Amino acid sequence: MTQIIKLSENAASRIKEIMSNAEKDALGVRVSVKSGGCAGMSYVMEYTKEANPSDEVIEDKGVKVYIDSAAILYLLGTEMDYKKEEFSSSFVFNNPNETERCGCGESFKV
């Protein structure tokens, strides 16, 4: 079976850093997708304070990532990375299911 999301070392390190500054009741980060953007969908990351019964929980490289059940099919086989450049930094989703991505990289279509 294909893993939903794999974390790069950079992504795991950044999530650890983020979680070290999170409120005490934050369990981890949640990844979901929402409709919107010029290509149709966009990735959403946020703290989660409680696990939903339908969440998939990925434990990789010492961090927990909660995957919203509605996002699972869109994220199958995705690698989550973290890129830090001179003037910007962001999580990057290398998703084999994407058929189109907008020019700014903020939204995608499957």
PDB file of N, CA and C in Angstrom:
ATOM      1  N   MET A   1       0.842  -1.190   0.000  1.00  0.00           N
ATOM      2  CA  MET A   1       0.000   0.000   0.000  1.00  0.00           C
ATOM      3  C   MET A   1       0.882   1.248   0.000  1.00  0.00           C
ATOM      4  N   THR A   2       0.494   2.239  -0.751  1.00  0.00           N
ATOM      5  CA  THR A   2       1.232   3.485  -0.840  1.00  0.00           C
ATOM      6  C   THR A   2       1.041   4.304   0.431  1.00  0.00           C
ATOM      7  N   GLN A   3       2.158   4.800   0.960  1.00  0.00           N
ATOM      8  CA  GLN A   3       2.084   5.664   2.137  1.00  0.00           C
ATOM      9  C   GLN A   3       1.450   6.992   1.727  1.00  0.00           C
ATOM     10  N   ILE A   4       0.622   7.547   2.583  1.00  0.00           N
ATOM     11  CA  ILE A   4      -0.076   8.790   2.246  1.00  0.00           C
ATOM     12  C   ILE A   4       0.922   9.917   2.065  1.00  0.00           C
ATOM     13  N   ILE A   5       1.723  10.176   3.080  1.00  0.00           N
ATOM     14  CA  ILE A   5       2.734  11.235   3.009  1.00  0.00           C
ATOM     15  C   ILE A   5       4.037  10.732   3.606  1.00  0.00           C
ATOM     16  N   LYS A   6       5.127  11.050   2.933  1.00  0.00           N
ATOM     17  CA  LYS A   6       6.460  10.810   3.465  1.00  0.00           C
ATOM     18  C   LYS A   6       7.049  12.179   3.794  1.00  0.00           C
ATOM     19  N   LEU A   7       7.774  12.269   4.879  1.00  0.00           N
ATOM     20  CA  LEU A   7       8.408  13.524   5.267  1.00  0.00           C
ATOM     21  C   LEU A   7       9.882  13.496   4.931  1.00  0.00           C
ATOM     22  N   SER A   8      10.380  14.572   4.364  1.00  0.00           N
ATOM     23  CA  SER A   8      11.812  14.705   4.180  1.00  0.00           C
ATOM     24  C   SER A   8      12.424  15.055   5.539  1.00  0.00           C
ATOM     25  N   GLU A   9      13.727  14.923   5.647  1.00  0.00           N
ATOM     26  CA  GLU A   9      14.409  15.305   6.895  1.00  0.00           C
ATOM     27  C   GLU A   9      14.171  16.777   7.204  1.00  0.00           C
ATOM     28  N   ASN A  10      14.207  17.626   6.170  1.00  0.00           N
ATOM     29  CA  ASN A  10      13.982  19.066   6.374  1.00  0.00           C
ATOM     30  C   ASN A  10      12.581  19.346   6.898  1.00  0.00           C
ATOM     31  N   ALA A  11      11.576  18.660   6.348  1.00  0.00           N
ATOM     32  CA  ALA A  11      10.196  18.869   6.799  1.00  0.00           C
ATOM     33  C   ALA A  11      10.031  18.418   8.248  1.00  0.00           C
ATOM     34  N   ALA A  12      10.575  17.257   8.581  1.00  0.00           N
ATOM     35  CA  ALA A  12      10.467  16.754   9.956  1.00  0.00           C
ATOM     36  C   ALA A  12      11.159  17.698  10.934  1.00  0.00           C
ATOM     37  N   SER A  13      12.324  18.202  10.576  1.00  0.00           N
ATOM     38  CA  SER A  13      13.045  19.138  11.451  1.00  0.00           C
ATOM     39  C   SER A  13      12.245  20.415  11.667  1.00  0.00           C
ATOM     40  N   ARG A  14      11.651  20.922  10.602  1.00  0.00           N
ATOM     41  CA  ARG A  14      10.854  22.151  10.713  1.00  0.00           C
ATOM     42  C   ARG A  14       9.599  21.924  11.552  1.00  0.00           C
ATOM     43  N   ILE A  15       8.939  20.780  11.389  1.00  0.00           N
ATOM     44  CA  ILE A  15       7.754  20.488  12.195  1.00  0.00           C
ATOM     45  C   ILE A  15       8.145  20.378  13.666  1.00  0.00           C
ATOM     46  N   LYS A  16       9.278  19.744  13.963  1.00  0.00           N
ATOM     47  CA  LYS A  16       9.752  19.669  15.357  1.00  0.00           C
ATOM     48  C   LYS A  16       9.956  21.071  15.925  1.00  0.00           C
ATOM     49  N   GLU A  17      10.558  21.936  15.122  1.00  0.00           N
ATOM     50  CA  GLU A  17      10.795  23.317  15.547  1.00  0.00           C
ATOM     51  C   GLU A  17       9.475  24.054  15.794  1.00  0.00           C
ATOM     52  N   ILE A  18       8.533  23.896  14.879  1.00  0.00           N
ATOM     53  CA  ILE A  18       7.218  24.533  15.013  1.00  0.00           C
ATOM     54  C   ILE A  18       6.510  24.027  16.262  1.00  0.00           C
ATOM     55  N   MET A  19       6.550  22.720  16.474  1.00  0.00           N
ATOM     56  CA  MET A  19       5.860  22.131  17.622  1.00  0.00           C
ATOM     57  C   MET A  19       6.509  22.538  18.945  1.00  0.00           C
ATOM     58  N   SER A  20       7.799  22.821  18.938  1.00  0.00           N
ATOM     59  CA  SER A  20       8.453  23.254  20.174  1.00  0.00           C
ATOM     60  C   SER A  20       7.960  24.632  20.616  1.00  0.00           C
ATOM     61  N   ASN A  21       7.408  25.398  19.669  1.00  0.00           N
ATOM     62  CA  ASN A  21       6.871  26.730  19.977  1.00  0.00           C
ATOM     63  C   ASN A  21       5.346  26.753  20.043  1.00  0.00           C
ATOM     64  N   ALA A  22       4.721  25.605  19.867  1.00  0.00           N
ATOM     65  CA  ALA A  22       3.253  25.529  19.840  1.00  0.00           C
ATOM     66  C   ALA A  22       2.684  25.572  21.251  1.00  0.00           C
ATOM     67  N   GLU A  23       1.390  25.865  21.330  1.00  0.00           N
ATOM     68  CA  GLU A  23       0.703  25.806  22.607  1.00  0.00           C
ATOM     69  C   GLU A  23       0.762  24.381  23.139  1.00  0.00           C
ATOM     70  N   LYS A  24       0.698  24.239  24.454  1.00  0.00           N
ATOM     71  CA  LYS A  24       0.862  22.933  25.095  1.00  0.00           C
ATOM     72  C   LYS A  24      -0.154  21.899  24.639  1.00  0.00           C
ATOM     73  N   ASP A  25      -1.359  22.330  24.286  1.00  0.00           N
ATOM     74  CA  ASP A  25      -2.388  21.358  23.927  1.00  0.00           C
ATOM     75  C   ASP A  25      -2.366  20.963  22.440  1.00  0.00           C
ATOM     76  N   ALA A  26      -1.404  21.460  21.680  1.00  0.00           N
ATOM     77  CA  ALA A  26      -1.282  21.071  20.267  1.00  0.00           C
ATOM     78  C   ALA A  26      -0.650  19.682  20.190  1.00  0.00           C
ATOM     79  N   LEU A  27      -1.318  18.778  19.461  1.00  0.00           N
ATOM     80  CA  LEU A  27      -0.835  17.402  19.324  1.00  0.00           C
ATOM     81  C   LEU A  27       0.144  17.249  18.163  1.00  0.00           C
ATOM     82  N   GLY A  28      -0.025  18.057  17.151  1.00  0.00           N
ATOM     83  CA  GLY A  28       0.785  17.956  15.947  1.00  0.00           C
ATOM     84  C   GLY A  28       0.238  18.897  14.901  1.00  0.00           C
ATOM     85  N   VAL A  29       0.620  18.650  13.652  1.00  0.00           N
ATOM     86  CA  VAL A  29       0.100  19.466  12.562  1.00  0.00           C
ATOM     87  C   VAL A  29      -0.878  18.636  11.739  1.00  0.00           C
ATOM     88  N   ARG A  30      -1.894  19.313  11.213  1.00  0.00           N
ATOM     89  CA  ARG A  30      -2.894  18.681  10.359  1.00  0.00           C
ATOM     90  C   ARG A  30      -2.679  19.182   8.934  1.00  0.00           C
ATOM     91  N   VAL A  31      -2.726  18.253   8.000  1.00  0.00           N
ATOM     92  CA  VAL A  31      -2.644  18.589   6.584  1.00  0.00           C
ATOM     93  C   VAL A  31      -3.993  18.267   5.956  1.00  0.00           C
ATOM     94  N   SER A  32      -4.513  19.218   5.215  1.00  0.00           N
ATOM     95  CA  SER A  32      -5.766  19.015   4.492  1.00  0.00           C
ATOM     96  C   SER A  32      -5.664  19.745   3.156  1.00  0.00           C
ATOM     97  N   VAL A  33      -6.676  19.584   2.346  1.00  0.00           N
ATOM     98  CA  VAL A  33      -6.767  20.336   1.090  1.00  0.00           C
ATOM     99  C   VAL A  33      -8.101  21.060   1.082  1.00  0.00           C
ATOM    100  N   LYS A  34      -8.126  22.205   0.417  1.00  0.00           N
ATOM    101  CA  LYS A  34      -9.386  22.938   0.299  1.00  0.00           C
ATOM    102  C   LYS A  34      -9.551  23.407  -1.135  1.00  0.00           C
ATOM    103  N   SER A  35     -10.787  23.620  -1.502  1.00  0.00           N
ATOM    104  CA  SER A  35     -11.076  24.161  -2.828  1.00  0.00           C
ATOM    105  C   SER A  35     -10.665  25.620  -2.852  1.00  0.00           C
ATOM    106  N   GLY A  36     -10.094  26.019  -3.970  1.00  0.00           N
ATOM    107  CA  GLY A  36      -9.705  27.416  -4.116  1.00  0.00           C
ATOM    108  C   GLY A  36      -8.399  27.540  -4.861  1.00  0.00           C
ATOM    109  N   GLY A  37      -8.030  28.739  -5.156  1.00  0.00           N
ATOM    110  CA  GLY A  37      -6.823  28.990  -5.914  1.00  0.00           C
ATOM    111  C   GLY A  37      -7.095  28.881  -7.404  1.00  0.00           C
ATOM    112  N   CYS A  38      -6.169  29.332  -8.203  1.00  0.00           N
ATOM    113  CA  CYS A  38      -6.398  29.371  -9.640  1.00  0.00           C
ATOM    114  C   CYS A  38      -6.366  27.995 -10.290  1.00  0.00           C
ATOM    115  N   ALA A  39      -5.751  26.995  -9.650  1.00  0.00           N
ATOM    116  CA  ALA A  39      -5.736  25.650 -10.234  1.00  0.00           C
ATOM    117  C   ALA A  39      -6.814  24.745  -9.622  1.00  0.00           C
ATOM    118  N   GLY A  40      -7.504  25.212  -8.572  1.00  0.00           N
ATOM    119  CA  GLY A  40      -8.627  24.449  -8.054  1.00  0.00           C
ATOM    120  C   GLY A  40      -8.540  24.013  -6.609  1.00  0.00           C
ATOM    121  N   MET A  41      -7.344  23.633  -6.115  1.00  0.00           N
ATOM    122  CA  MET A  41      -7.204  23.169  -4.740  1.00  0.00           C
ATOM    123  C   MET A  41      -5.915  23.710  -4.149  1.00  0.00           C
ATOM    124  N   SER A  42      -5.867  23.787  -2.826  1.00  0.00           N
ATOM    125  CA  SER A  42      -4.637  24.211  -2.173  1.00  0.00           C
ATOM    126  C   SER A  42      -4.419  23.409  -0.901  1.00  0.00           C
ATOM    127  N   TYR A  43      -3.166  23.295  -0.511  1.00  0.00           N
ATOM    128  CA  TYR A  43      -2.789  22.579   0.702  1.00  0.00           C
ATOM    129  C   TYR A  43      -2.978  23.498   1.902  1.00  0.00           C
ATOM    130  N   VAL A  44      -3.406  22.908   3.020  1.00  0.00           N
ATOM    131  CA  VAL A  44      -3.602  23.664   4.250  1.00  0.00           C
ATOM    132  C   VAL A  44      -2.865  22.935   5.369  1.00  0.00           C
ATOM    133  N   MET A  45      -2.088  23.683   6.134  1.00  0.00           N
ATOM    134  CA  MET A  45      -1.427  23.133   7.325  1.00  0.00           C
ATOM    135  C   MET A  45      -1.825  23.984   8.511  1.00  0.00           C
ATOM    136  N   GLU A  46      -2.124  23.308   9.628  1.00  0.00           N
ATOM    137  CA  GLU A  46      -2.489  24.016  10.845  1.00  0.00           C
ATOM    138  C   GLU A  46      -2.207  23.116  12.044  1.00  0.00           C
ATOM    139  N   TYR A  47      -2.145  23.716  13.223  1.00  0.00           N
ATOM    140  CA  TYR A  47      -2.019  22.920  14.443  1.00  0.00           C
ATOM    141  C   TYR A  47      -3.308  22.134  14.657  1.00  0.00           C
ATOM    142  N   THR A  48      -3.170  20.972  15.278  1.00  0.00           N
ATOM    143  CA  THR A  48      -4.357  20.252  15.697  1.00  0.00           C
ATOM    144  C   THR A  48      -4.297  20.034  17.203  1.00  0.00           C
ATOM    145  N   LYS A  49      -5.415  20.269  17.841  1.00  0.00           N
ATOM    146  CA  LYS A  49      -5.495  20.103  19.291  1.00  0.00           C
ATOM    147  C   LYS A  49      -6.209  18.820  19.675  1.00  0.00           C
ATOM    148  N   GLU A  50      -6.878  18.204  18.702  1.00  0.00           N
ATOM    149  CA  GLU A  50      -7.513  16.912  18.957  1.00  0.00           C
ATOM    150  C   GLU A  50      -7.555  16.111  17.674  1.00  0.00           C
ATOM    151  N   ALA A  51      -7.417  14.811  17.826  1.00  0.00           N
ATOM    152  CA  ALA A  51      -7.471  13.929  16.663  1.00  0.00           C
ATOM    153  C   ALA A  51      -8.924  13.609  16.349  1.00  0.00           C
ATOM    154  N   ASN A  52      -9.287  13.742  15.098  1.00  0.00           N
ATOM    155  CA  ASN A  52     -10.612  13.313  14.657  1.00  0.00           C
ATOM    156  C   ASN A  52     -10.568  11.803  14.443  1.00  0.00           C
ATOM    157  N   PRO A  53     -11.653  11.103  14.743  1.00  0.00           N
ATOM    158  CA  PRO A  53     -11.647   9.647  14.573  1.00  0.00           C
ATOM    159  C   PRO A  53     -11.330   9.203  13.145  1.00  0.00           C
ATOM    160  N   SER A  54     -11.632  10.030  12.168  1.00  0.00           N
ATOM    161  CA  SER A  54     -11.392   9.651  10.774  1.00  0.00           C
ATOM    162  C   SER A  54     -10.015  10.089  10.252  1.00  0.00           C
ATOM    163  N   ASP A  55      -9.224  10.784  11.073  1.00  0.00           N
ATOM    164  CA  ASP A  55      -7.883  11.195  10.658  1.00  0.00           C
ATOM    165  C   ASP A  55      -6.978   9.990  10.443  1.00  0.00           C
ATOM    166  N   GLU A  56      -6.060  10.123   9.516  1.00  0.00           N
ATOM    167  CA  GLU A  56      -4.930   9.202   9.407  1.00  0.00           C
ATOM    168  C   GLU A  56      -3.775   9.888  10.102  1.00  0.00           C
ATOM    169  N   VAL A  57      -3.083   9.182  10.965  1.00  0.00           N
ATOM    170  CA  VAL A  57      -1.964   9.766  11.686  1.00  0.00           C
ATOM    171  C   VAL A  57      -0.680   9.145  11.150  1.00  0.00           C
ATOM    172  N   ILE A  58       0.194  10.005  10.658  1.00  0.00           N
ATOM    173  CA  ILE A  58       1.482   9.571  10.136  1.00  0.00           C
ATOM    174  C   ILE A  58       2.531   9.925  11.185  1.00  0.00           C
ATOM    175  N   GLU A  59       3.263   8.928  11.645  1.00  0.00           N
ATOM    176  CA  GLU A  59       4.385   9.178  12.547  1.00  0.00           C
ATOM    177  C   GLU A  59       5.645   8.856  11.771  1.00  0.00           C
ATOM    178  N   ASP A  60       6.450   9.879  11.534  1.00  0.00           N
ATOM    179  CA  ASP A  60       7.636   9.728  10.703  1.00  0.00           C
ATOM    180  C   ASP A  60       8.722  10.649  11.231  1.00  0.00           C
ATOM    181  N   LYS A  61       9.906  10.108  11.433  1.00  0.00           N
ATOM    182  CA  LYS A  61      11.069  10.897  11.845  1.00  0.00           C
ATOM    183  C   LYS A  61      10.813  11.692  13.126  1.00  0.00           C
ATOM    184  N   GLY A  62      10.024  11.118  14.034  1.00  0.00           N
ATOM    185  CA  GLY A  62       9.796  11.727  15.337  1.00  0.00           C
ATOM    186  C   GLY A  62       8.704  12.777  15.398  1.00  0.00           C
ATOM    187  N   VAL A  63       7.899  12.917  14.350  1.00  0.00           N
ATOM    188  CA  VAL A  63       6.806  13.892  14.376  1.00  0.00           C
ATOM    189  C   VAL A  63       5.495  13.214  13.974  1.00  0.00           C
ATOM    190  N   LYS A  64       4.387  13.826  14.418  1.00  0.00           N
ATOM    191  CA  LYS A  64       3.062  13.341  14.045  1.00  0.00           C
ATOM    192  C   LYS A  64       2.417  14.337  13.093  1.00  0.00           C
ATOM    193  N   VAL A  65       1.894  13.789  11.999  1.00  0.00           N
ATOM    194  CA  VAL A  65       1.149  14.595  11.046  1.00  0.00           C
ATOM    195  C   VAL A  65      -0.230  13.957  10.930  1.00  0.00           C
ATOM    196  N   TYR A  66      -1.257  14.748  11.156  1.00  0.00           N
ATOM    197  CA  TYR A  66      -2.636  14.292  11.067  1.00  0.00           C
ATOM    198  C   TYR A  66      -3.155  14.641   9.678  1.00  0.00           C
ATOM    199  N   ILE A  67      -3.669  13.637   8.973  1.00  0.00           N
ATOM    200  CA  ILE A  67      -4.170  13.845   7.616  1.00  0.00           C
ATOM    201  C   ILE A  67      -5.689  13.829   7.671  1.00  0.00           C
ATOM    202  N   ASP A  68      -6.299  14.920   7.250  1.00  0.00           N
ATOM    203  CA  ASP A  68      -7.751  15.001   7.182  1.00  0.00           C
ATOM    204  C   ASP A  68      -8.257  13.911   6.246  1.00  0.00           C
ATOM    205  N   SER A  69      -9.297  13.204   6.661  1.00  0.00           N
ATOM    206  CA  SER A  69      -9.797  12.076   5.867  1.00  0.00           C
ATOM    207  C   SER A  69     -10.207  12.480   4.452  1.00  0.00           C
ATOM    208  N   ALA A  70     -10.711  13.687   4.278  1.00  0.00           N
ATOM    209  CA  ALA A  70     -11.128  14.147   2.949  1.00  0.00           C
ATOM    210  C   ALA A  70      -9.937  14.404   2.029  1.00  0.00           C
ATOM    211  N   ALA A  71      -8.734  14.498   2.587  1.00  0.00           N
ATOM    212  CA  ALA A  71      -7.550  14.804   1.788  1.00  0.00           C
ATOM    213  C   ALA A  71      -6.761  13.566   1.384  1.00  0.00           C
ATOM    214  N   ILE A  72      -7.069  12.424   1.966  1.00  0.00           N
ATOM    215  CA  ILE A  72      -6.246  11.231   1.767  1.00  0.00           C
ATOM    216  C   ILE A  72      -6.059  10.894   0.290  1.00  0.00           C
ATOM    217  N   LEU A  73      -7.130  10.828  -0.478  1.00  0.00           N
ATOM    218  CA  LEU A  73      -6.997  10.456  -1.886  1.00  0.00           C
ATOM    219  C   LEU A  73      -6.174  11.449  -2.687  1.00  0.00           C
ATOM    220  N   TYR A  74      -6.199  12.713  -2.295  1.00  0.00           N
ATOM    221  CA  TYR A  74      -5.433  13.738  -3.006  1.00  0.00           C
ATOM    222  C   TYR A  74      -3.945  13.677  -2.665  1.00  0.00           C
ATOM    223  N   LEU A  75      -3.619  13.097  -1.504  1.00  0.00           N
ATOM    224  CA  LEU A  75      -2.252  13.147  -1.003  1.00  0.00           C
ATOM    225  C   LEU A  75      -1.474  11.845  -1.134  1.00  0.00           C
ATOM    226  N   LEU A  76      -2.104  10.763  -1.577  1.00  0.00           N
ATOM    227  CA  LEU A  76      -1.417   9.470  -1.651  1.00  0.00           C
ATOM    228  C   LEU A  76      -0.093   9.574  -2.394  1.00  0.00           C
ATOM    229  N   GLY A  77       0.977   9.131  -1.739  1.00  0.00           N
ATOM    230  CA  GLY A  77       2.292   9.117  -2.367  1.00  0.00           C
ATOM    231  C   GLY A  77       3.041  10.431  -2.342  1.00  0.00           C
ATOM    232  N   THR A  78       2.513  11.428  -1.644  1.00  0.00           N
ATOM    233  CA  THR A  78       3.125  12.755  -1.610  1.00  0.00           C
ATOM    234  C   THR A  78       4.338  12.780  -0.683  1.00  0.00           C
ATOM    235  N   GLU A  79       5.370  13.505  -1.089  1.00  0.00           N
ATOM    236  CA  GLU A  79       6.491  13.790  -0.191  1.00  0.00           C
ATOM    237  C   GLU A  79       6.368  15.242   0.249  1.00  0.00           C
ATOM    238  N   MET A  80       6.425  15.442   1.546  1.00  0.00           N
ATOM    239  CA  MET A  80       6.374  16.791   2.108  1.00  0.00           C
ATOM    240  C   MET A  80       7.800  17.204   2.432  1.00  0.00           C
ATOM    241  N   ASP A  81       8.214  18.327   1.878  1.00  0.00           N
ATOM    242  CA  ASP A  81       9.568  18.833   2.068  1.00  0.00           C
ATOM    243  C   ASP A  81       9.486  20.243   2.648  1.00  0.00           C
ATOM    244  N   TYR A  82      10.611  20.758   3.092  1.00  0.00           N
ATOM    245  CA  TYR A  82      10.686  22.130   3.571  1.00  0.00           C
ATOM    246  C   TYR A  82      11.873  22.775   2.888  1.00  0.00           C
ATOM    247  N   LYS A  83      11.614  23.865   2.184  1.00  0.00           N
ATOM    248  CA  LYS A  83      12.667  24.570   1.447  1.00  0.00           C
ATOM    249  C   LYS A  83      12.908  25.929   2.085  1.00  0.00           C
ATOM    250  N   LYS A  84      14.171  26.224   2.312  1.00  0.00           N
ATOM    251  CA  LYS A  84      14.547  27.526   2.862  1.00  0.00           C
ATOM    252  C   LYS A  84      15.505  28.168   1.866  1.00  0.00           C
ATOM    253  N   GLU A  85      15.089  29.330   1.372  1.00  0.00           N
ATOM    254  CA  GLU A  85      15.900  30.061   0.411  1.00  0.00           C
ATOM    255  C   GLU A  85      16.302  31.391   1.030  1.00  0.00           C
ATOM    256  N   GLU A  86      16.996  32.208   0.290  1.00  0.00           N
ATOM    257  CA  GLU A  86      17.522  33.457   0.838  1.00  0.00           C
ATOM    258  C   GLU A  86      16.427  34.369   1.386  1.00  0.00           C
ATOM    259  N   PHE A  87      15.307  34.510   0.672  1.00  0.00           N
ATOM    260  CA  PHE A  87      14.260  35.439   1.082  1.00  0.00           C
ATOM    261  C   PHE A  87      12.932  34.785   1.427  1.00  0.00           C
ATOM    262  N   SER A  88      12.859  33.462   1.387  1.00  0.00           N
ATOM    263  CA  SER A  88      11.592  32.806   1.694  1.00  0.00           C
ATOM    264  C   SER A  88      11.836  31.388   2.201  1.00  0.00           C
ATOM    265  N   SER A  89      10.819  30.862   2.835  1.00  0.00           N
ATOM    266  CA  SER A  89      10.849  29.467   3.261  1.00  0.00           C
ATOM    267  C   SER A  89       9.415  28.954   3.258  1.00  0.00           C
ATOM    268  N   SER A  90       9.244  27.663   2.935  1.00  0.00           N
ATOM    269  CA  SER A  90       7.894  27.103   2.894  1.00  0.00           C
ATOM    270  C   SER A  90       7.948  25.585   2.830  1.00  0.00           C
ATOM    271  N   PHE A  91       6.827  24.977   3.220  1.00  0.00           N
ATOM    272  CA  PHE A  91       6.647  23.554   3.008  1.00  0.00           C
ATOM    273  C   PHE A  91       6.285  23.362   1.550  1.00  0.00           C
ATOM    274  N   VAL A  92       6.822  22.310   0.954  1.00  0.00           N
ATOM    275  CA  VAL A  92       6.594  22.000  -0.448  1.00  0.00           C
ATOM    276  C   VAL A  92       6.025  20.594  -0.517  1.00  0.00           C
ATOM    277  N   PHE A  93       4.953  20.418  -1.271  1.00  0.00           N
ATOM    278  CA  PHE A  93       4.326  19.120  -1.443  1.00  0.00           C
ATOM    279  C   PHE A  93       4.652  18.600  -2.832  1.00  0.00           C
ATOM    280  N   ASN A  94       5.448  17.532  -2.903  1.00  0.00           N
ATOM    281  CA  ASN A  94       5.780  16.885  -4.174  1.00  0.00           C
ATOM    282  C   ASN A  94       4.768  15.761  -4.360  1.00  0.00           C
ATOM    283  N   ASN A  95       3.698  16.082  -5.076  1.00  0.00           N
ATOM    284  CA  ASN A  95       2.536  15.218  -5.169  1.00  0.00           C
ATOM    285  C   ASN A  95       2.441  14.598  -6.561  1.00  0.00           C
ATOM    286  N   PRO A  96       2.587  13.255  -6.666  1.00  0.00           N
ATOM    287  CA  PRO A  96       2.510  12.603  -7.985  1.00  0.00           C
ATOM    288  C   PRO A  96       1.112  12.626  -8.589  1.00  0.00           C
ATOM    289  N   ASN A  97       0.106  12.984  -7.804  1.00  0.00           N
ATOM    290  CA  ASN A  97      -1.270  13.014  -8.295  1.00  0.00           C
ATOM    291  C   ASN A  97      -1.639  14.328  -8.978  1.00  0.00           C
ATOM    292  N   GLU A  98      -0.799  15.337  -8.849  1.00  0.00           N
ATOM    293  CA  GLU A  98      -1.098  16.633  -9.457  1.00  0.00           C
ATOM    294  C   GLU A  98      -1.052  16.522 -10.970  1.00  0.00           C
ATOM    295  N   THR A  99      -2.059  17.080 -11.607  1.00  0.00           N
ATOM    296  CA  THR A  99      -2.066  17.133 -13.066  1.00  0.00           C
ATOM    297  C   THR A  99      -1.793  18.548 -13.554  1.00  0.00           C
ATOM    298  N   GLU A 100      -1.894  19.510 -12.653  1.00  0.00           N
ATOM    299  CA  GLU A 100      -1.682  20.913 -13.005  1.00  0.00           C
ATOM    300  C   GLU A 100      -1.355  21.676 -11.725  1.00  0.00           C
ATOM    301  N   ARG A 101      -0.503  22.679 -11.848  1.00  0.00           N
ATOM    302  CA  ARG A 101      -0.170  23.553 -10.727  1.00  0.00           C
ATOM    303  C   ARG A 101      -0.149  24.978 -11.247  1.00  0.00           C
ATOM    304  N   CYS A 102      -0.650  25.899 -10.428  1.00  0.00           N
ATOM    305  CA  CYS A 102      -0.671  27.291 -10.882  1.00  0.00           C
ATOM    306  C   CYS A 102       0.752  27.850 -10.916  1.00  0.00           C
ATOM    307  N   GLY A 103       0.935  28.947 -11.579  1.00  0.00           N
ATOM    308  CA  GLY A 103       2.252  29.542 -11.752  1.00  0.00           C
ATOM    309  C   GLY A 103       2.919  29.966 -10.456  1.00  0.00           C
ATOM    310  N   CYS A 104       2.141  30.371  -9.466  1.00  0.00           N
ATOM    311  CA  CYS A 104       2.735  30.813  -8.206  1.00  0.00           C
ATOM    312  C   CYS A 104       3.000  29.643  -7.265  1.00  0.00           C
ATOM    313  N   GLY A 105       2.517  28.433  -7.610  1.00  0.00           N
ATOM    314  CA  GLY A 105       2.750  27.257  -6.796  1.00  0.00           C
ATOM    315  C   GLY A 105       1.846  27.094  -5.610  1.00  0.00           C
ATOM    316  N   GLU A 106       0.821  27.936  -5.497  1.00  0.00           N
ATOM    317  CA  GLU A 106      -0.056  27.912  -4.338  1.00  0.00           C
ATOM    318  C   GLU A 106      -1.247  26.970  -4.472  1.00  0.00           C
ATOM    319  N   SER A 107      -1.587  26.557  -5.676  1.00  0.00           N
ATOM    320  CA  SER A 107      -2.737  25.667  -5.822  1.00  0.00           C
ATOM    321  C   SER A 107      -2.437  24.613  -6.893  1.00  0.00           C
ATOM    322  N   PHE A 108      -3.263  23.554  -6.884  1.00  0.00           N
ATOM    323  CA  PHE A 108      -3.023  22.422  -7.764  1.00  0.00           C
ATOM    324  C   PHE A 108      -4.339  21.788  -8.192  1.00  0.00           C
ATOM    325  N   LYS A 109      -4.243  20.879  -9.168  1.00  0.00           N
ATOM    326  CA  LYS A 109      -5.409  20.127  -9.643  1.00  0.00           C
ATOM    327  C   LYS A 109      -4.979  18.662  -9.755  1.00  0.00           C
ATOM    328  N   VAL A 110      -5.894  17.761  -9.363  1.00  0.00           N
ATOM    329  CA  VAL A 110      -5.614  16.313  -9.509  1.00  0.00           C
ATOM    330  C   VAL A 110      -6.593  15.701 -10.482  1.00  0.00           C
TER     331      VAL A 110
END
